[in-house]
């Protein structure tokens, strides 16, 4: 089935698919862009958090050049951060920095410096190294590290070290995603994303980024089993990343052992089924998305209670005979909501109604001194603030 038929099947306005095999890249485009133009091989799609692999690559270059020790405290380079926080923590999302710190710093060459300064003085209740917790904020700090150690603005370093040497023409490094650069601010074509991936497969020094750093992460429904330095780790040796950015979704999966890579970029928040079908066809090793069980069983009492992150207090409780997650905003950026869930596993629950990302899975992980779950985890961790019920 061609890409034109697939976007019609899944009601996706426009998409690109690129496949790398045998060192060669083939790509296909179909549909219309967000501005109504015909999608071509040169159309740039927002890639969201796939940006993080680019940032990790620049960081590794600094390590290789002896300018950065990934296990040295970040405060040696950026004053104000916890003495125990390292670049390795940031690369593996174990730094304890909440994902959703927004400071309204705007844009410009000093944006990263202003963001890092504000973040250094913010409250961070989870100590570095405690738990895996996905953090956009952490990669903004890595972007600032690149600036400090290179003596150049982040975007200049990116273009000089990666974009220009690879001869990339479609890459846009600052599209404006509501946060500072380094975490989720890039756009590009699927073909040129795979030219960047080909660099990773060809350069032995970059293989270290794919090595396992976090052996297991809590189940949050995406099939991610572990984490490298910037890369998500899936089963059968596949690595990759997924990105979300204002109506765009981007999916990247790489099988290094066979030299195969697939990129799917789409201008639809509901494009996960499209990407899943393509990955299943090309890679033959992608897990089916999770769904609620017919007879899910009881949720353990240790899992109930209220958990806090930067944006919400989230309460797992029962109401009108149903189990629900109640989101109470802590800032004006949050939105009150209620999500009905059922048991998914011994330490997880799953939403009854799917979103554009499928059925959300929430893990209840860790254990406090009374045997209660310490964190509510949906990629990022919220920490317990109340007893179960």
Short mmCIF file of C-alpha atoms in Angstrom, two decimals:
data_model
loop_
_atom_site.label_atom_id
_atom_site.label_comp_id
_atom_site.label_asym_id
_atom_site.label_seq_id
_atom_site.Cartn_x
_atom_site.Cartn_y
_atom_site.Cartn_z
CA UNK A 1 0.00 0.00 0.00
CA UNK A 2 1.45 3.38 -1.02
CA UNK A 3 1.76 6.34 1.29
CA UNK A 4 -1.11 8.12 -0.47
CA UNK A 5 -3.40 5.20 0.36
CA UNK A 6 -2.11 5.06 3.94
CA UNK A 7 -2.78 8.73 4.70
CA UNK A 8 -6.29 8.30 3.31
CA UNK A 9 -6.77 5.18 5.44
CA UNK A 10 -5.71 6.95 8.63
CA UNK A 11 -7.09 10.42 7.78
CA UNK A 12 -3.68 12.11 7.92
CA UNK A 13 -3.39 15.32 5.82
CA UNK A 14 0.25 14.91 4.81
CA UNK A 15 3.25 12.73 5.54
CA UNK A 16 6.74 11.69 4.52
CA UNK A 17 8.34 8.26 4.90
CA UNK A 18 12.04 7.57 4.43
CA UNK A 19 13.80 4.19 4.65
CA UNK A 20 17.55 3.62 4.94
CA UNK A 21 18.84 0.22 3.77
CA UNK A 22 22.23 -0.73 2.40
CA UNK A 23 23.45 2.80 2.94
CA UNK A 24 20.86 4.20 0.54
CA UNK A 25 17.81 6.30 1.41
CA UNK A 26 14.46 6.00 -0.35
CA UNK A 27 11.61 8.33 0.51
CA UNK A 28 7.98 8.96 -0.38
CA UNK A 29 5.72 11.96 0.23
CA UNK A 30 1.96 12.40 0.02
CA UNK A 31 -0.83 14.79 0.93
CA UNK A 32 -0.72 18.45 1.86
CA UNK A 33 1.29 20.44 4.38
CA UNK A 34 -0.11 22.48 7.26
CA UNK A 35 -0.13 25.50 4.92
CA UNK A 36 -2.04 23.64 2.21
CA UNK A 37 0.93 23.06 -0.09
CA UNK A 38 1.67 19.72 -1.69
CA UNK A 39 4.08 17.69 0.46
CA UNK A 40 7.35 16.94 -1.36
CA UNK A 41 10.64 15.31 -0.40
CA UNK A 42 11.92 18.76 0.58
CA UNK A 43 9.01 19.68 2.86
CA UNK A 44 10.09 20.27 6.47
CA UNK A 45 8.02 18.67 9.24
CA UNK A 46 8.42 19.44 12.92
CA UNK A 47 10.19 16.54 14.61
CA UNK A 48 9.62 17.51 18.26
CA UNK A 49 11.75 15.55 20.68
CA UNK A 50 13.80 13.83 17.97
CA UNK A 51 15.70 17.11 18.41
CA UNK A 52 17.19 15.54 21.54
CA UNK A 53 19.29 13.09 19.53
CA UNK A 54 20.90 16.02 17.70
CA UNK A 55 21.70 17.69 21.03
CA UNK A 56 23.11 14.43 22.42
CA UNK A 57 25.32 14.16 19.34
CA UNK A 58 26.82 17.60 19.95
CA UNK A 59 27.38 16.70 23.60
CA UNK A 60 29.21 13.51 22.60
CA UNK A 61 31.46 15.48 20.27
CA UNK A 62 32.47 17.62 23.25
CA UNK A 63 33.17 14.46 25.26
CA UNK A 64 35.32 13.05 22.45
CA UNK A 65 37.28 16.31 22.29
CA UNK A 66 37.97 16.23 26.02
CA UNK A 67 35.94 19.37 26.71
CA UNK A 68 33.24 17.64 28.77
CA UNK A 69 33.30 14.87 31.36
CA UNK A 70 29.74 13.43 31.36
CA UNK A 71 30.13 12.30 34.97
CA UNK A 72 31.44 15.60 36.32
CA UNK A 73 28.93 17.81 38.16
CA UNK A 74 27.12 20.14 35.79
CA UNK A 75 27.60 22.96 38.31
CA UNK A 76 31.31 22.96 37.39
CA UNK A 77 30.22 24.32 34.01
CA UNK A 78 26.87 25.94 34.94
CA UNK A 79 26.80 27.31 38.48
CA UNK A 80 23.68 26.86 40.57
CA UNK A 81 22.69 23.27 39.80
CA UNK A 82 22.79 20.47 42.39
CA UNK A 83 26.34 19.16 42.96
CA UNK A 84 25.19 15.61 42.20
CA UNK A 85 23.68 16.47 38.77
CA UNK A 86 25.77 15.33 35.77
CA UNK A 87 25.45 15.48 32.00
CA UNK A 88 24.89 11.72 32.01
CA UNK A 89 21.87 12.25 34.25
CA UNK A 90 20.52 14.79 31.77
CA UNK A 91 21.15 12.58 28.72
CA UNK A 92 19.36 9.64 30.37
CA UNK A 93 16.46 11.64 31.92
CA UNK A 94 17.53 10.71 35.43
CA UNK A 95 18.41 14.23 36.59
CA UNK A 96 15.24 14.88 38.59
CA UNK A 97 14.36 17.95 36.51
CA UNK A 98 10.63 18.17 35.84
CA UNK A 99 9.77 18.08 32.15
CA UNK A 100 7.52 21.12 32.22
CA UNK A 101 9.42 24.17 33.36
CA UNK A 102 8.31 27.17 31.30
CA UNK A 103 9.86 30.53 32.10
CA UNK A 104 8.65 32.69 29.21
CA UNK A 105 12.23 33.51 28.22
CA UNK A 106 11.48 34.14 24.54
CA UNK A 107 14.03 33.63 21.78
CA UNK A 108 17.45 34.98 20.89
CA UNK A 109 21.07 33.97 21.35
CA UNK A 110 20.80 34.37 25.12
CA UNK A 111 17.63 32.27 25.50
CA UNK A 112 19.46 29.17 26.69
CA UNK A 113 21.52 31.13 29.19
CA UNK A 114 18.41 32.74 30.67
CA UNK A 115 16.57 29.41 30.79
CA UNK A 116 19.45 27.58 32.49
CA UNK A 117 19.80 30.33 35.09
CA UNK A 118 16.09 30.22 35.90
CA UNK A 119 16.07 26.42 36.06
CA UNK A 120 19.10 26.30 38.36
CA UNK A 121 17.22 28.26 41.03
CA UNK A 122 13.91 26.40 40.64
CA UNK A 123 12.72 23.74 43.10
CA UNK A 124 13.65 20.15 42.20
CA UNK A 125 12.05 17.73 44.71
CA UNK A 126 13.42 14.55 43.07
CA UNK A 127 17.20 14.15 43.62
CA UNK A 128 19.37 13.26 40.59
CA UNK A 129 19.67 9.53 40.00
CA UNK A 130 16.45 8.65 41.86
CA UNK A 131 14.17 7.65 38.98
CA UNK A 132 13.93 7.87 35.21
CA UNK A 133 11.72 10.85 34.38
CA UNK A 134 11.57 12.24 30.86
CA UNK A 135 12.67 15.88 30.88
CA UNK A 136 12.61 18.48 28.14
CA UNK A 137 14.15 20.85 30.67
CA UNK A 138 17.21 18.64 31.03
CA UNK A 139 17.98 18.82 27.33
CA UNK A 140 17.68 22.60 27.36
CA UNK A 141 20.46 22.53 29.98
CA UNK A 142 22.51 20.29 27.68
CA UNK A 143 22.04 22.84 24.92
CA UNK A 144 23.44 25.49 27.25
CA UNK A 145 26.40 23.21 28.04
CA UNK A 146 27.11 23.04 24.31
CA UNK A 147 27.16 26.84 24.19
CA UNK A 148 29.41 27.31 27.22
CA UNK A 149 31.97 24.71 26.17
CA UNK A 150 31.95 25.72 22.50
CA UNK A 151 31.86 29.45 23.08
CA UNK A 152 29.20 29.79 20.40
CA UNK A 153 25.36 30.04 20.31
CA UNK A 154 23.71 26.61 20.19
CA UNK A 155 22.20 27.05 16.74
CA UNK A 156 25.54 28.15 15.29
CA UNK A 157 27.28 25.08 16.73
CA UNK A 158 24.52 22.83 15.42
CA UNK A 159 24.79 24.18 11.91
CA UNK A 160 28.60 24.23 11.88
CA UNK A 161 29.04 20.74 13.37
CA UNK A 162 26.13 18.81 11.85
CA UNK A 163 23.85 20.59 9.38
CA UNK A 164 26.50 22.03 7.04
CA UNK A 165 28.94 19.07 7.01
CA UNK A 166 26.05 16.74 6.14
CA UNK A 167 24.87 19.09 3.41
CA UNK A 168 21.35 19.31 4.83
CA UNK A 169 19.07 21.87 3.17
CA UNK A 170 15.68 21.36 4.82
CA UNK A 171 16.69 21.54 8.49
CA UNK A 172 15.14 24.41 10.44
CA UNK A 173 16.71 24.69 13.88
CA UNK A 174 14.38 27.18 15.55
CA UNK A 175 10.69 26.80 14.73
CA UNK A 176 9.35 28.00 18.08
CA UNK A 177 7.76 25.27 20.21
CA UNK A 178 7.23 27.14 23.46
CA UNK A 179 10.54 26.16 25.02
CA UNK A 180 14.21 26.99 24.53
CA UNK A 181 16.36 25.15 21.95
CA UNK A 182 17.89 21.73 22.49
CA UNK A 183 14.80 19.77 23.44
CA UNK A 184 12.11 19.94 20.75
CA UNK A 185 12.60 22.87 18.39
CA UNK A 186 13.66 21.42 15.00
CA UNK A 187 12.01 20.75 11.65
CA UNK A 188 13.32 18.83 8.63
CA UNK A 189 12.44 16.33 5.93
CA UNK A 190 12.35 12.59 6.58
CA UNK A 191 15.09 12.02 4.01
CA UNK A 192 17.47 14.43 5.73
CA UNK A 193 16.64 13.04 9.16
CA UNK A 194 17.92 9.68 7.89
CA UNK A 195 21.06 11.30 6.48
CA UNK A 196 21.74 12.35 10.06
CA UNK A 197 20.97 8.80 11.26
CA UNK A 198 23.35 7.40 8.65
CA UNK A 199 26.10 9.47 10.31
CA UNK A 200 25.34 7.64 13.57
CA UNK A 201 25.59 4.26 11.88
CA UNK A 202 28.81 5.14 10.04
CA UNK A 203 30.70 6.84 12.89
CA UNK A 204 31.91 4.34 15.53
CA UNK A 205 32.36 7.15 18.07
CA UNK A 206 28.60 7.77 18.10
CA UNK A 207 27.75 4.13 18.86
CA UNK A 208 28.23 4.87 22.57
CA UNK A 209 25.03 6.91 22.50
CA UNK A 210 23.06 3.73 21.76
CA UNK A 211 24.55 1.74 24.64
CA UNK A 212 22.19 0.92 27.48
CA UNK A 213 22.39 3.40 30.34
CA UNK A 214 18.99 2.80 31.96
CA UNK A 215 18.27 -0.92 31.80
CA UNK A 216 14.54 -0.66 32.45
CA UNK A 217 12.06 2.20 32.42
CA UNK A 218 8.52 2.15 33.82
CA UNK A 219 5.88 1.07 31.33
CA UNK A 220 4.26 4.13 29.76
CA UNK A 221 2.80 2.39 26.74
CA UNK A 222 5.32 3.20 24.02
CA UNK A 223 7.24 -0.08 23.94
CA UNK A 224 10.38 1.57 25.35
CA UNK A 225 12.41 -0.92 27.39
CA UNK A 226 15.46 1.16 28.31
CA UNK A 227 17.41 4.30 27.52
CA UNK A 228 20.76 5.18 26.04
CA UNK A 229 22.34 8.63 25.81
CA UNK A 230 19.48 10.39 24.06
CA UNK A 231 18.14 7.26 22.32
CA UNK A 232 15.09 5.26 23.33
CA UNK A 233 15.79 1.50 23.38
CA UNK A 234 13.22 -1.00 22.08
CA UNK A 235 13.25 -4.78 21.81
CA UNK A 236 15.36 -6.70 19.25
CA UNK A 237 18.09 -4.05 19.35
CA UNK A 238 15.95 -1.33 17.78
CA UNK A 239 16.58 2.25 18.93
CA UNK A 240 14.74 5.43 18.09
CA UNK A 241 12.73 8.38 19.33
CA UNK A 242 9.29 9.92 18.93
CA UNK A 243 8.48 13.62 18.73
CA UNK A 244 5.34 15.73 19.15
CA UNK A 245 5.09 19.39 18.15
CA UNK A 246 1.84 21.33 17.70
CA UNK A 247 -0.13 19.05 15.40
CA UNK A 248 2.92 17.24 14.05
CA UNK A 249 4.20 13.82 15.08
CA UNK A 250 7.51 12.29 14.13
CA UNK A 251 8.63 8.69 14.52
CA UNK A 252 12.15 7.30 14.12
CA UNK A 253 13.23 3.68 14.47
CA UNK A 254 16.70 2.30 13.73
CA UNK A 255 17.99 -1.29 13.64
CA UNK A 256 21.77 -0.71 13.84
CA UNK A 257 22.73 -4.36 13.35
CA UNK A 258 21.15 -4.43 9.89
CA UNK A 259 21.80 -0.79 9.05
CA UNK A 260 18.08 -0.19 8.58
CA UNK A 261 16.25 2.96 9.65
CA UNK A 262 12.73 4.29 9.12
CA UNK A 263 11.42 7.83 9.63
CA UNK A 264 7.73 8.75 9.49
CA UNK A 265 6.83 12.44 9.70
CA UNK A 266 3.21 13.60 9.67
CA UNK A 267 1.18 16.75 10.25
CA UNK A 268 -1.40 14.98 12.39
CA UNK A 269 -1.53 14.24 16.10
CA UNK A 270 -3.39 11.03 15.20
CA UNK A 271 -0.65 9.52 13.04
CA UNK A 272 0.55 6.78 15.42
CA UNK A 273 -1.44 3.99 13.66
CA UNK A 274 0.06 5.08 10.33
CA UNK A 275 3.59 4.91 11.71
CA UNK A 276 2.92 1.57 13.42
CA UNK A 277 1.81 -0.03 10.17
CA UNK A 278 4.91 1.21 8.36
CA UNK A 279 7.30 0.07 11.10
CA UNK A 280 5.66 -3.34 11.26
CA UNK A 281 6.10 -3.76 7.50
CA UNK A 282 9.74 -2.63 7.38
CA UNK A 283 11.20 -3.75 10.71
CA UNK A 284 8.96 -6.76 11.54
CA UNK A 285 9.61 -6.31 15.26
CA UNK A 286 7.32 -3.59 16.60
CA UNK A 287 5.05 -4.39 19.53
CA UNK A 288 1.33 -3.79 19.19
CA UNK A 289 0.10 -0.74 21.13
CA UNK A 290 -1.39 -1.56 24.57
CA UNK A 291 -5.14 -1.83 25.06
CA UNK A 292 -7.31 -2.26 28.19
CA UNK A 293 -8.02 -5.84 29.26
CA UNK A 294 -11.59 -7.19 29.14
CA UNK A 295 -11.38 -8.31 32.78
CA UNK A 296 -8.65 -6.10 34.25
CA UNK A 297 -8.87 -7.09 37.94
CA UNK A 298 -8.40 -4.99 41.04
CA UNK A 299 -5.99 -2.09 41.45
CA UNK A 300 -3.72 -2.48 44.48
CA UNK A 301 -4.40 -0.11 47.36
CA UNK A 302 -0.71 0.90 47.45
CA UNK A 303 -1.21 2.68 44.13
CA UNK A 304 -3.92 5.13 45.22
CA UNK A 305 -3.10 8.65 46.40
CA UNK A 306 -2.06 12.06 45.10
CA UNK A 307 1.12 12.71 43.13
CA UNK A 308 2.69 16.04 42.17
CA UNK A 309 4.66 17.38 39.21
CA UNK A 310 5.35 20.91 38.02
CA UNK A 311 1.93 21.37 36.38
CA UNK A 312 -0.48 19.14 38.33
CA UNK A 313 -1.52 17.39 41.48
CA UNK A 314 -2.79 14.06 40.15
CA UNK A 315 -5.03 11.90 42.34
CA UNK A 316 -5.68 8.22 41.67
CA UNK A 317 -8.98 7.50 43.40
CA UNK A 318 -12.44 5.97 42.98
CA UNK A 319 -15.52 7.99 42.08
CA UNK A 320 -19.02 6.70 41.23
CA UNK A 321 -17.75 3.13 41.15
CA UNK A 322 -14.93 3.89 38.70
CA UNK A 323 -11.21 4.41 39.13
CA UNK A 324 -10.06 7.79 37.87
CA UNK A 325 -7.03 10.04 37.67
CA UNK A 326 -8.05 13.59 38.61
CA UNK A 327 -5.74 16.34 37.36
CA UNK A 328 -5.76 19.57 39.37
CA UNK A 329 -3.66 22.33 37.75
CA UNK A 330 -0.93 23.99 39.83
CA UNK A 331 -0.27 26.74 37.27
CA UNK A 332 -2.22 28.52 34.57
CA UNK A 333 -0.60 26.22 32.01
CA UNK A 334 -2.48 23.18 33.32
CA UNK A 335 -6.01 22.10 32.45
CA UNK A 336 -8.32 20.30 34.87
CA UNK A 337 -9.31 16.87 33.60
CA UNK A 338 -10.39 13.40 34.65
CA UNK A 339 -9.14 10.15 33.10
CA UNK A 340 -10.88 6.84 33.81
CA UNK A 341 -8.43 3.96 34.19
CA UNK A 342 -8.40 0.22 34.88
CA UNK A 343 -5.67 -2.15 36.01
CA UNK A 344 -3.08 -2.91 33.33
CA UNK A 345 -0.42 -4.84 35.25
CA UNK A 346 0.77 -5.46 38.77
CA UNK A 347 2.06 -1.87 38.97
CA UNK A 348 0.26 -0.03 36.20
CA UNK A 349 -3.11 1.26 35.05
CA UNK A 350 -4.36 2.11 31.56
CA UNK A 351 -6.83 4.71 30.33
CA UNK A 352 -10.24 3.40 29.24
CA UNK A 353 -10.51 5.96 26.41
CA UNK A 354 -7.66 6.46 23.90
CA UNK A 355 -6.07 9.80 23.00
CA UNK A 356 -4.17 10.61 19.82
CA UNK A 357 -1.26 8.68 21.39
CA UNK A 358 -3.38 5.56 21.94
CA UNK A 359 -4.31 4.20 25.36
CA UNK A 360 -2.18 5.96 27.98
CA UNK A 361 -0.40 3.72 30.47
CA UNK A 362 0.53 4.96 33.95
CA UNK A 363 2.97 3.02 36.13
CA UNK A 364 3.03 3.24 39.92
CA UNK A 365 6.68 2.66 40.78
CA UNK A 366 9.10 2.82 43.68
CA UNK A 367 8.17 2.20 47.29
CA UNK A 368 8.09 4.48 50.31
CA UNK A 369 8.65 3.45 53.94
CA UNK A 370 5.02 2.25 54.20
CA UNK A 371 5.06 0.15 51.05
CA UNK A 372 3.11 2.66 48.95
CA UNK A 373 3.98 3.54 45.37
CA UNK A 374 6.38 6.47 45.41
CA UNK A 375 5.84 7.77 41.85
CA UNK A 376 3.04 7.97 39.30
CA UNK A 377 4.82 7.57 35.98
CA UNK A 378 3.64 8.39 32.47
CA UNK A 379 7.03 8.96 30.91
CA UNK A 380 7.70 11.66 33.48
CA UNK A 381 7.43 10.95 37.21
CA UNK A 382 5.09 12.68 39.67
CA UNK A 383 6.01 12.13 43.33
CA UNK A 384 3.60 11.07 46.09
CA UNK A 385 2.31 13.78 48.43
CA UNK A 386 -0.61 11.99 50.20
CA UNK A 387 -1.50 8.56 51.65
CA UNK A 388 -3.43 6.11 49.45
CA UNK A 389 -7.03 6.93 50.46
#
